[in-house]
Amino acid sequence: MDDFSVMDSNAPASERAAEAALRPKMLDEFVGQEVVRNQLSLVLQAAIARGTTPDHVLLSGPPGLGKTTLAMIIAAEVQGALRLTSGPAIQHAGDLAAVLSSLQEGDVLFIDEIHRLARPAEEMLYLAMEDFRVDVMVGKGPGATSIPLPLPPFTVVAATTRAGLLPAPLRDRFGFTGHLEFYSAAELAQVVTRSAGLLEAELTKDAAMELASRSRGTPRIANRLLRRVQDWAQIRGTGILDLEAARAALSVFEVDELGLDRLDRSVLELVCTRFGGGPVGLTTLAVSVGEEPETIESVAEPFLVREGLLVRTPRGRMATRAAYEHLGLHVPDGTLFDS
Ligand code: ADP
């Protein structure tokens, strides 16, 4: 399995390589997420002091907030080898058995998108996480027998964009669950400043703030926009990543003042116009935008909700007054959420 296979399966290889180059390697370099960083640091230090492998770790939160990066950091901090896989990559229990039976003592097994693991694999994982054992089926049909294979102590680090989707028995197998939050603009300014240093680009302070405030609270987006600003500065600007370059590049790539991209705006516009402000169901919305419901729910929605542009109600998604105002649409009469 190649090392990039789980990072963002839709991203082109060049994008994934660029991302890998900007990843912080140790916990100290990891910007923000104070709470999770403190908790994790304690869990890791205690395990190191005891000379044991750390408890299994579950990381949840929207894409691009640093879950894969933290898994790599955990492996580096405990000096274990990192093995990468993902829920969708494991089609059958046998795929997981193959991964598990090749683990060495102290390895860190990263499972991205664990909520998409097939049920039989999930059951095999319970046993492996709890008893460090995997039952390997030998033979076929009525003569098949299962042979228990002991596993060396290892740590599972799992990531999910939807912790609520994990069955309770699986969630209970994790000794520590960290929930990653969207980053503040100040933290993202720190992220892009660090990245600019690694890219050997000259980024001004005001440009860093501009990028930070328009990156949807997400380091992956901040870094991606930084590279687009670098492109703009190189081809159309002075080479320096200044405020003018930042604003021009963000406009070329259709990122608005709040940081909403094309998908966010399509979702909002549809709710406001075609569905009269809602409520509209997730599936209907997804079909109208031409995206998977999961993409809407895990990528676009969390940020729109956080920005007070969209609310989730038991009957569906509804646009707020702020959504109409942001899109420059006439605010209709009637009850709208004034969040
Ligand atoms: P996820 O696994 O949650 O989708 P990643 O760990 O792949 O996110 O992070 C995406 C990109 O953002 C990586 O290139 C990484 O360098 C950067 N990144 C994420 N979190 C941080 C952070 N706290 N500090 C610096 N860079 C970060």
mmCIF file of C-alpha atoms and ligand atoms in Angstrom:
data_model
loop_
_atom_site.group_PDB
_atom_site.id
_atom_site.type_symbol
_atom_site.label_atom_id
_atom_site.label_comp_id
_atom_site.label_asym_id
_atom_site.label_seq_id
_atom_site.Cartn_x
_atom_site.Cartn_y
_atom_site.Cartn_z
ATOM 1 C CA MET A 1 0.000 0.000 0.000
ATOM 2 C CA ASP A 2 1.468 3.369 -0.885
ATOM 3 C CA ASP A 3 1.889 5.820 1.921
ATOM 4 C CA PHE A 4 -0.415 8.395 0.454
ATOM 5 C CA SER A 5 -3.319 6.096 -0.257
ATOM 6 C CA VAL A 6 -5.435 7.220 2.644
ATOM 7 C CA MET A 7 -4.782 10.912 2.820
ATOM 8 C CA ASP A 8 -7.369 12.228 0.457
ATOM 9 C CA SER A 9 -8.297 9.669 -2.092
ATOM 10 C CA ASN A 10 -9.692 12.318 -4.453
ATOM 11 C CA ALA A 11 -6.630 14.527 -4.418
ATOM 12 C CA PRO A 12 -4.090 14.307 -7.249
ATOM 13 C CA ALA A 13 -0.652 12.872 -6.419
ATOM 14 C CA SER A 14 1.073 16.266 -6.704
ATOM 15 C CA GLU A 15 -1.377 17.725 -4.190
ATOM 16 C CA ARG A 16 -0.788 14.854 -1.764
ATOM 17 C CA ALA A 17 2.986 15.179 -2.077
ATOM 18 C CA ALA A 18 2.783 18.939 -1.475
ATOM 19 C CA GLU A 19 0.654 18.275 1.587
ATOM 20 C CA ALA A 20 3.071 15.680 2.947
ATOM 21 C CA ALA A 21 5.937 18.177 2.704
ATOM 22 C CA LEU A 22 4.106 20.604 5.011
ATOM 23 C CA ARG A 23 3.099 18.121 7.702
ATOM 24 C CA PRO A 24 4.419 18.872 11.194
ATOM 25 C CA LYS A 25 6.551 15.932 12.354
ATOM 26 C CA MET A 26 6.311 16.235 16.138
ATOM 27 C CA LEU A 27 3.664 17.366 18.624
ATOM 28 C CA ASP A 28 5.548 20.608 19.385
ATOM 29 C CA GLU A 29 5.258 21.756 15.769
ATOM 30 C CA PHE A 30 1.533 20.999 15.611
ATOM 31 C CA VAL A 31 -0.307 24.322 15.744
ATOM 32 C CA GLY A 32 -3.481 24.832 17.831
ATOM 33 C CA GLN A 33 -5.860 22.119 19.129
ATOM 34 C CA GLU A 34 -4.601 22.894 22.612
ATOM 35 C CA VAL A 35 -6.992 20.497 24.356
ATOM 36 C CA VAL A 36 -6.316 17.449 22.197
ATOM 37 C CA ARG A 37 -2.593 18.194 22.108
ATOM 38 C CA ASN A 38 -2.375 18.313 25.916
ATOM 39 C CA GLN A 39 -4.418 15.177 26.367
ATOM 40 C CA LEU A 40 -2.456 13.296 23.752
ATOM 41 C CA SER A 41 0.854 14.441 25.106
ATOM 42 C CA LEU A 42 -0.110 13.043 28.513
ATOM 43 C CA VAL A 43 -1.282 9.709 27.082
ATOM 44 C CA LEU A 44 1.930 9.315 25.048
ATOM 45 C CA GLN A 45 4.322 10.376 27.794
ATOM 46 C CA ALA A 46 2.679 8.022 30.303
ATOM 47 C CA ALA A 47 2.909 5.096 27.883
ATOM 48 C CA ILE A 48 6.556 5.865 27.134
ATOM 49 C CA ALA A 49 7.326 6.115 30.866
ATOM 50 C CA ARG A 50 5.631 2.753 31.507
ATOM 51 C CA GLY A 51 7.353 1.177 28.552
ATOM 52 C CA THR A 52 4.023 0.072 27.042
ATOM 53 C CA THR A 53 2.227 0.870 23.798
ATOM 54 C CA PRO A 54 -0.264 3.740 24.139
ATOM 55 C CA ASP A 55 -4.007 3.078 24.296
ATOM 56 C CA HIS A 56 -5.930 3.082 21.036
ATOM 57 C CA VAL A 57 -6.759 6.615 19.886
ATOM 58 C CA LEU A 58 -9.838 7.832 18.009
ATOM 59 C CA LEU A 59 -9.658 11.233 16.304
ATOM 60 C CA SER A 60 -12.806 12.841 14.995
ATOM 61 C CA GLY A 61 -13.526 16.052 13.114
ATOM 62 C CA PRO A 62 -14.061 17.471 9.627
ATOM 63 C CA PRO A 63 -11.513 16.754 6.854
ATOM 64 C CA GLY A 64 -8.230 18.651 6.762
ATOM 65 C CA LEU A 65 -7.939 19.454 10.487
ATOM 66 C CA GLY A 66 -4.897 17.255 11.145
ATOM 67 C CA LYS A 67 -6.084 13.722 11.957
ATOM 68 C CA THR A 68 -3.603 11.984 9.629
ATOM 69 C CA THR A 69 -0.870 14.347 10.766
ATOM 70 C CA LEU A 70 -1.550 13.470 14.410
ATOM 71 C CA ALA A 71 -1.439 9.739 13.622
ATOM 72 C CA MET A 72 1.992 10.231 12.055
ATOM 73 C CA ILE A 73 3.088 12.312 15.033
ATOM 74 C CA ILE A 74 1.932 9.615 17.475
ATOM 75 C CA ALA A 75 4.037 7.028 15.633
ATOM 76 C CA ALA A 76 7.035 9.366 15.603
ATOM 77 C CA GLU A 77 6.677 10.248 19.294
ATOM 78 C CA VAL A 78 6.546 6.592 20.399
ATOM 79 C CA GLN A 79 9.098 5.612 17.756
ATOM 80 C CA GLY A 80 6.795 3.006 16.269
ATOM 81 C CA ALA A 81 6.449 2.214 12.593
ATOM 82 C CA LEU A 82 3.319 3.638 11.006
ATOM 83 C CA ARG A 83 1.036 1.457 8.921
ATOM 84 C CA LEU A 84 -1.676 3.208 6.943
ATOM 85 C CA THR A 85 -4.997 1.924 5.762
ATOM 86 C CA SER A 86 -8.593 3.095 5.556
ATOM 87 C CA GLY A 87 -12.152 1.840 6.010
ATOM 88 C CA PRO A 88 -12.929 1.839 2.275
ATOM 89 C CA ALA A 89 -9.611 0.073 1.461
ATOM 90 C CA ILE A 90 -10.663 -2.895 3.612
ATOM 91 C CA GLN A 91 -13.349 -4.652 1.615
ATOM 92 C CA HIS A 92 -13.228 -7.986 3.400
ATOM 93 C CA ALA A 93 -12.254 -9.235 6.847
ATOM 94 C CA GLY A 94 -9.380 -11.058 5.119
ATOM 95 C CA ASP A 95 -7.859 -7.704 4.056
ATOM 96 C CA LEU A 96 -7.772 -6.620 7.673
ATOM 97 C CA ALA A 97 -6.423 -10.000 8.817
ATOM 98 C CA ALA A 98 -3.519 -9.558 6.386
ATOM 99 C CA VAL A 99 -2.722 -6.097 7.769
ATOM 100 C CA LEU A 100 -3.060 -7.192 11.398
ATOM 101 C CA SER A 101 -0.969 -10.333 11.057
ATOM 102 C CA SER A 102 1.932 -8.337 9.615
ATOM 103 C CA LEU A 103 2.104 -5.908 12.563
ATOM 104 C CA GLN A 104 5.246 -5.732 14.684
ATOM 105 C CA GLU A 105 5.427 -4.822 18.357
ATOM 106 C CA GLY A 106 4.898 -1.080 18.929
ATOM 107 C CA ASP A 107 3.522 -0.404 15.440
ATOM 108 C CA VAL A 108 0.897 2.297 15.000
ATOM 109 C CA LEU A 109 -1.915 1.253 12.678
ATOM 110 C CA PHE A 110 -3.722 4.256 11.230
ATOM 111 C CA ILE A 111 -7.241 3.543 9.944
ATOM 112 C CA ASP A 112 -8.715 6.535 8.153
ATOM 113 C CA GLU A 113 -12.479 6.805 7.646
ATOM 114 C CA ILE A 114 -13.058 4.019 10.127
ATOM 115 C CA HIS A 115 -16.820 4.611 9.948
ATOM 116 C CA ARG A 116 -16.699 3.035 6.475
ATOM 117 C CA LEU A 117 -15.217 -0.256 7.630
ATOM 118 C CA ALA A 118 -17.275 -3.326 6.610
ATOM 119 C CA ARG A 119 -19.102 -5.031 9.496
ATOM 120 C CA PRO A 120 -17.130 -8.352 9.510
ATOM 121 C CA ALA A 121 -13.853 -6.389 9.529
ATOM 122 C CA GLU A 122 -15.186 -4.261 12.359
ATOM 123 C CA GLU A 123 -15.792 -7.375 14.462
ATOM 124 C CA MET A 124 -12.312 -8.659 13.744
ATOM 125 C CA LEU A 125 -10.930 -5.296 14.805
ATOM 126 C CA TYR A 126 -12.737 -5.428 18.205
ATOM 127 C CA LEU A 127 -10.953 -8.647 19.038
ATOM 128 C CA ALA A 128 -7.594 -7.419 17.793
ATOM 129 C CA MET A 129 -7.851 -4.184 19.778
ATOM 130 C CA GLU A 130 -9.021 -5.823 22.977
ATOM 131 C CA ASP A 131 -7.274 -9.176 23.115
ATOM 132 C CA PHE A 132 -4.458 -8.654 20.590
ATOM 133 C CA ARG A 133 -5.661 -11.667 18.701
ATOM 134 C CA VAL A 134 -6.994 -12.390 15.243
ATOM 135 C CA ASP A 135 -8.882 -15.507 14.233
ATOM 136 C CA VAL A 136 -7.625 -16.676 10.871
ATOM 137 C CA MET A 137 -9.953 -18.935 8.860
ATOM 138 C CA VAL A 138 -8.216 -21.913 7.325
ATOM 139 C CA GLY A 139 -9.936 -23.926 4.594
ATOM 140 C CA LYS A 140 -13.362 -23.521 3.077
ATOM 141 C CA GLY A 141 -16.879 -24.828 3.573
ATOM 142 C CA PRO A 142 -17.864 -27.175 6.421
ATOM 143 C CA GLY A 143 -14.229 -28.195 7.057
ATOM 144 C CA ALA A 144 -13.085 -24.610 7.673
ATOM 145 C CA THR A 145 -11.565 -23.952 11.056
ATOM 146 C CA SER A 146 -10.499 -20.770 12.723
ATOM 147 C CA ILE A 147 -7.036 -20.604 14.205
ATOM 148 C CA PRO A 148 -6.351 -17.907 16.780
ATOM 149 C CA LEU A 149 -3.207 -15.928 15.996
ATOM 150 C CA PRO A 150 -1.757 -13.816 18.808
ATOM 151 C CA LEU A 151 -0.729 -10.288 17.831
ATOM 152 C CA PRO A 152 2.088 -8.223 19.332
ATOM 153 C CA PRO A 153 0.995 -5.113 21.291
ATOM 154 C CA PHE A 154 0.208 -2.272 18.876
ATOM 155 C CA THR A 155 -1.811 0.937 18.818
ATOM 156 C CA VAL A 156 -4.743 1.705 16.563
ATOM 157 C CA VAL A 157 -5.159 5.371 15.658
ATOM 158 C CA ALA A 158 -8.457 5.758 13.859
ATOM 159 C CA ALA A 159 -9.888 8.838 12.187
ATOM 160 C CA THR A 160 -13.468 9.649 11.368
ATOM 161 C CA THR A 161 -15.338 12.675 10.157
ATOM 162 C CA ARG A 162 -18.431 11.270 11.874
ATOM 163 C CA ALA A 163 -17.839 9.888 15.380
ATOM 164 C CA GLY A 164 -21.603 9.520 15.781
ATOM 165 C CA LEU A 165 -21.648 6.858 13.063
ATOM 166 C CA LEU A 166 -19.379 4.477 14.929
ATOM 167 C CA PRO A 167 -21.135 1.639 16.719
ATOM 168 C CA ALA A 168 -20.787 1.945 20.497
ATOM 169 C CA PRO A 169 -18.805 -1.307 20.923
ATOM 170 C CA LEU A 170 -16.167 0.011 18.529
ATOM 171 C CA ARG A 171 -16.083 3.462 20.122
ATOM 172 C CA ASP A 172 -15.612 1.806 23.533
ATOM 173 C CA ARG A 173 -12.415 0.088 22.392
ATOM 174 C CA PHE A 174 -10.601 3.433 22.214
ATOM 175 C CA GLY A 175 -8.915 4.535 25.422
ATOM 176 C CA PHE A 176 -8.749 8.107 24.207
ATOM 177 C CA THR A 177 -10.984 10.088 21.858
ATOM 178 C CA GLY A 178 -9.887 13.488 20.623
ATOM 179 C CA HIS A 179 -12.285 15.795 18.868
ATOM 180 C CA LEU A 180 -10.581 18.266 16.537
ATOM 181 C CA GLU A 181 -12.165 21.711 16.250
ATOM 182 C CA PHE A 182 -11.942 24.262 13.451
ATOM 183 C CA TYR A 183 -8.869 26.505 13.867
ATOM 184 C CA SER A 184 -8.949 30.194 14.763
ATOM 185 C CA ALA A 185 -7.660 32.737 12.243
ATOM 186 C CA ALA A 186 -4.620 33.410 14.466
ATOM 187 C CA GLU A 187 -3.743 29.700 14.478
ATOM 188 C CA LEU A 188 -4.152 29.430 10.716
ATOM 189 C CA ALA A 189 -1.938 32.472 10.257
ATOM 190 C CA GLN A 190 0.701 30.533 12.206
ATOM 191 C CA VAL A 191 0.149 27.481 9.968
ATOM 192 C CA VAL A 192 0.601 29.412 6.708
ATOM 193 C CA THR A 193 3.573 31.349 8.038
ATOM 194 C CA ARG A 194 5.281 28.078 8.954
ATOM 195 C CA SER A 195 4.381 26.603 5.553
ATOM 196 C CA ALA A 196 5.635 29.673 3.673
ATOM 197 C CA GLY A 197 8.964 29.205 5.460
ATOM 198 C CA LEU A 198 9.126 25.593 4.275
ATOM 199 C CA LEU A 199 8.210 26.662 0.723
ATOM 200 C CA GLU A 200 10.859 29.393 0.904
ATOM 201 C CA ALA A 201 8.217 31.992 0.040
ATOM 202 C CA GLU A 202 8.040 35.501 1.433
ATOM 203 C CA LEU A 203 4.599 35.914 3.011
ATOM 204 C CA THR A 204 3.631 39.240 4.547
ATOM 205 C CA LYS A 205 1.744 39.392 7.869
ATOM 206 C CA ASP A 206 -1.393 40.949 6.407
ATOM 207 C CA ALA A 207 -1.457 38.367 3.613
ATOM 208 C CA ALA A 208 -1.136 35.585 6.213
ATOM 209 C CA MET A 209 -4.117 37.012 8.114
ATOM 210 C CA GLU A 210 -6.144 37.361 4.926
ATOM 211 C CA LEU A 211 -5.476 33.738 4.008
ATOM 212 C CA ALA A 212 -6.171 32.592 7.553
ATOM 213 C CA SER A 213 -9.526 34.308 7.752
ATOM 214 C CA ARG A 214 -10.641 32.794 4.470
ATOM 215 C CA SER A 215 -9.599 29.162 4.961
ATOM 216 C CA ARG A 216 -12.759 27.765 6.571
ATOM 217 C CA GLY A 217 -10.915 27.137 9.823
ATOM 218 C CA THR A 218 -8.993 24.339 8.067
ATOM 219 C CA PRO A 219 -5.171 23.980 7.746
ATOM 220 C CA ARG A 220 -5.434 21.863 4.588
ATOM 221 C CA ILE A 221 -7.353 24.674 2.867
ATOM 222 C CA ALA A 222 -5.000 27.327 4.260
ATOM 223 C CA ASN A 223 -1.979 25.492 2.833
ATOM 224 C CA ARG A 224 -3.705 24.907 -0.483
ATOM 225 C CA LEU A 225 -4.633 28.582 -0.817
ATOM 226 C CA LEU A 226 -1.107 29.552 0.154
ATOM 227 C CA ARG A 227 0.212 27.620 -2.847
ATOM 228 C CA ARG A 228 -2.304 29.363 -5.130
ATOM 229 C CA VAL A 229 -1.176 32.735 -3.800
ATOM 230 C CA GLN A 230 2.396 31.661 -4.482
ATOM 231 C CA ASP A 231 1.367 30.816 -8.071
ATOM 232 C CA TRP A 232 -0.278 34.199 -8.504
ATOM 233 C CA ALA A 233 2.674 36.091 -7.026
ATOM 234 C CA GLN A 234 5.087 34.259 -9.295
ATOM 235 C CA ILE A 235 3.166 34.693 -12.551
ATOM 236 C CA ARG A 236 1.246 37.934 -12.145
ATOM 237 C CA GLY A 237 2.756 39.633 -9.113
ATOM 238 C CA THR A 238 6.120 40.632 -7.735
ATOM 239 C CA GLY A 239 7.046 37.208 -6.360
ATOM 240 C CA ILE A 240 6.217 38.369 -2.851
ATOM 241 C CA LEU A 241 3.100 36.879 -1.243
ATOM 242 C CA ASP A 242 1.536 40.150 -0.140
ATOM 243 C CA LEU A 243 -2.026 41.279 0.498
ATOM 244 C CA GLU A 244 -2.594 42.158 -3.133
ATOM 245 C CA ALA A 245 -1.448 38.707 -4.268
ATOM 246 C CA ALA A 246 -3.581 37.032 -1.587
ATOM 247 C CA ARG A 247 -6.744 38.924 -2.523
ATOM 248 C CA ALA A 248 -6.213 38.470 -6.262
ATOM 249 C CA ALA A 249 -5.528 34.738 -5.970
ATOM 250 C CA LEU A 250 -8.531 34.173 -3.684
ATOM 251 C CA SER A 251 -10.713 35.938 -6.195
ATOM 252 C CA VAL A 252 -9.355 33.850 -9.089
ATOM 253 C CA PHE A 253 -10.067 30.675 -7.128
ATOM 254 C CA GLU A 254 -13.557 31.840 -6.117
ATOM 255 C CA VAL A 255 -13.072 31.933 -2.372
ATOM 256 C CA ASP A 256 -15.301 34.608 -0.862
ATOM 257 C CA GLU A 257 -14.731 36.876 2.168
ATOM 258 C CA LEU A 258 -16.026 34.278 4.608
ATOM 259 C CA GLY A 259 -13.923 31.588 2.951
ATOM 260 C CA LEU A 260 -16.880 29.860 1.333
ATOM 261 C CA ASP A 261 -15.969 27.972 -1.811
ATOM 262 C CA ARG A 262 -18.086 26.991 -4.757
ATOM 263 C CA LEU A 263 -19.637 23.927 -3.054
ATOM 264 C CA ASP A 264 -20.546 25.854 0.105
ATOM 265 C CA ARG A 265 -22.182 28.583 -1.922
ATOM 266 C CA SER A 266 -24.106 26.132 -4.143
ATOM 267 C CA VAL A 267 -25.505 24.434 -1.044
ATOM 268 C CA LEU A 268 -26.540 27.717 0.532
ATOM 269 C CA GLU A 269 -27.951 29.158 -2.673
ATOM 270 C CA LEU A 270 -30.062 26.066 -3.264
ATOM 271 C CA VAL A 271 -31.496 26.093 0.245
ATOM 272 C CA CYS A 272 -32.260 29.825 -0.010
ATOM 273 C CA THR A 273 -33.667 29.914 -3.531
ATOM 274 C CA ARG A 274 -34.890 26.579 -4.824
ATOM 275 C CA PHE A 275 -36.090 25.336 -1.427
ATOM 276 C CA GLY A 276 -37.418 28.639 -0.091
ATOM 277 C CA GLY A 277 -35.051 28.622 2.901
ATOM 278 C CA GLY A 278 -35.823 24.991 3.818
ATOM 279 C CA PRO A 279 -36.316 22.751 5.598
ATOM 280 C CA VAL A 280 -34.740 20.491 3.006
ATOM 281 C CA GLY A 281 -33.529 16.922 3.514
ATOM 282 C CA LEU A 282 -29.874 15.999 3.090
ATOM 283 C CA THR A 283 -30.463 13.569 0.223
ATOM 284 C CA THR A 284 -32.552 16.039 -1.786
ATOM 285 C CA LEU A 285 -29.918 18.680 -1.243
ATOM 286 C CA ALA A 286 -27.091 16.355 -2.269
ATOM 287 C CA VAL A 287 -28.865 15.304 -5.470
ATOM 288 C CA SER A 288 -29.524 18.946 -6.349
ATOM 289 C CA VAL A 289 -25.880 19.913 -5.876
ATOM 290 C CA GLY A 290 -24.649 16.747 -7.617
ATOM 291 C CA GLU A 291 -22.584 15.535 -4.645
ATOM 292 C CA GLU A 292 -22.663 12.581 -2.281
ATOM 293 C CA PRO A 293 -24.717 13.189 0.893
ATOM 294 C CA GLU A 294 -21.617 12.312 2.935
ATOM 295 C CA THR A 295 -19.621 15.087 1.235
ATOM 296 C CA ILE A 296 -22.312 17.638 2.004
ATOM 297 C CA GLU A 297 -22.622 16.427 5.574
ATOM 298 C CA SER A 298 -18.944 16.137 6.441
ATOM 299 C CA VAL A 299 -17.335 18.789 4.207
ATOM 300 C CA ALA A 300 -19.712 21.688 3.537
ATOM 301 C CA GLU A 301 -22.214 21.542 6.353
ATOM 302 C CA PRO A 302 -20.071 21.714 9.531
ATOM 303 C CA PHE A 303 -18.552 25.023 8.469
ATOM 304 C CA LEU A 304 -21.841 26.532 7.269
ATOM 305 C CA VAL A 305 -23.421 25.571 10.588
ATOM 306 C CA ARG A 306 -20.497 26.995 12.544
ATOM 307 C CA GLU A 307 -20.756 30.258 10.631
ATOM 308 C CA GLY A 308 -24.452 30.493 11.502
ATOM 309 C CA LEU A 309 -25.502 30.319 7.847
ATOM 310 C CA LEU A 310 -27.283 26.986 8.029
ATOM 311 C CA VAL A 311 -29.119 25.187 10.820
ATOM 312 C CA ARG A 312 -29.931 21.510 11.130
ATOM 313 C CA THR A 313 -33.452 20.830 12.334
ATOM 314 C CA PRO A 314 -35.225 17.476 12.729
ATOM 315 C CA ARG A 315 -37.120 18.285 9.500
ATOM 316 C CA GLY A 316 -34.040 19.188 7.467
ATOM 317 C CA ARG A 317 -31.556 21.960 6.771
ATOM 318 C CA MET A 318 -32.678 25.594 6.945
ATOM 319 C CA ALA A 319 -30.971 28.785 5.828
ATOM 320 C CA THR A 320 -30.598 31.618 8.336
ATOM 321 C CA ARG A 321 -31.086 35.325 7.787
ATOM 322 C CA ALA A 322 -27.277 35.614 7.663
ATOM 323 C CA ALA A 323 -27.195 33.213 4.694
ATOM 324 C CA TYR A 324 -29.483 35.441 2.603
ATOM 325 C CA GLU A 325 -27.512 38.500 3.629
ATOM 326 C CA HIS A 326 -24.174 36.875 2.808
ATOM 327 C CA LEU A 327 -25.380 35.848 -0.646
ATOM 328 C CA GLY A 328 -26.805 39.317 -1.229
ATOM 329 C CA LEU A 329 -30.329 37.917 -1.583
ATOM 330 C CA HIS A 330 -33.541 39.553 -0.496
ATOM 331 C CA VAL A 331 -34.451 38.256 2.984
ATOM 332 C CA PRO A 332 -37.970 36.830 2.674
ATOM 333 C CA ASP A 333 -40.691 37.497 5.246
ATOM 334 C CA GLY A 334 -41.609 34.746 7.668
ATOM 335 C CA THR A 335 -39.824 32.861 10.347
ATOM 336 C CA LEU A 336 -36.163 32.502 9.695
ATOM 337 C CA PHE A 337 -33.496 31.569 12.138
ATOM 338 C CA ASP A 338 -31.785 34.710 13.328
ATOM 339 C CA SER A 339 -28.693 32.977 14.563
HETATM 340 P P1 ADP B 1 -7.084 15.102 8.045
HETATM 341 O O1 ADP B 1 -6.404 13.774 8.202
HETATM 342 O O2 ADP B 1 -7.807 15.536 9.297
HETATM 343 O O3 ADP B 1 -7.966 15.194 6.832
HETATM 344 P P2 ADP B 1 -4.372 16.070 7.585
HETATM 345 O O4 ADP B 1 -3.704 15.567 8.815
HETATM 346 O O5 ADP B 1 -4.152 15.295 6.331
HETATM 347 O O6 ADP B 1 -5.948 16.222 7.848
HETATM 348 O O7 ADP B 1 -3.919 17.597 7.393
HETATM 349 C C1 ADP B 1 -4.042 18.258 6.172
HETATM 350 C C2 ADP B 1 -2.906 19.225 5.960
HETATM 351 O O8 ADP B 1 -2.999 20.279 6.910
HETATM 352 C C3 ADP B 1 -1.507 18.623 6.117
HETATM 353 O O9 ADP B 1 -0.702 19.036 5.046
HETATM 354 C C4 ADP B 1 -0.938 19.205 7.370
HETATM 355 O O10 ADP B 1 0.377 19.640 7.125
HETATM 356 C C5 ADP B 1 -1.776 20.442 7.626
HETATM 357 N N1 ADP B 1 -2.093 20.544 9.063
HETATM 358 C C6 ADP B 1 -3.145 19.974 9.680
HETATM 359 N N2 ADP B 1 -3.163 20.292 10.981
HETATM 360 C C7 ADP B 1 -2.095 21.091 11.200
HETATM 361 C C8 ADP B 1 -1.586 21.760 12.357
HETATM 362 N N3 ADP B 1 -2.202 21.684 13.532
HETATM 363 N N4 ADP B 1 -0.469 22.488 12.225
HETATM 364 C C9 ADP B 1 0.131 22.602 11.020
HETATM 365 N N5 ADP B 1 -0.303 22.007 9.890
HETATM 366 C C10 ADP B 1 -1.407 21.260 9.969
#
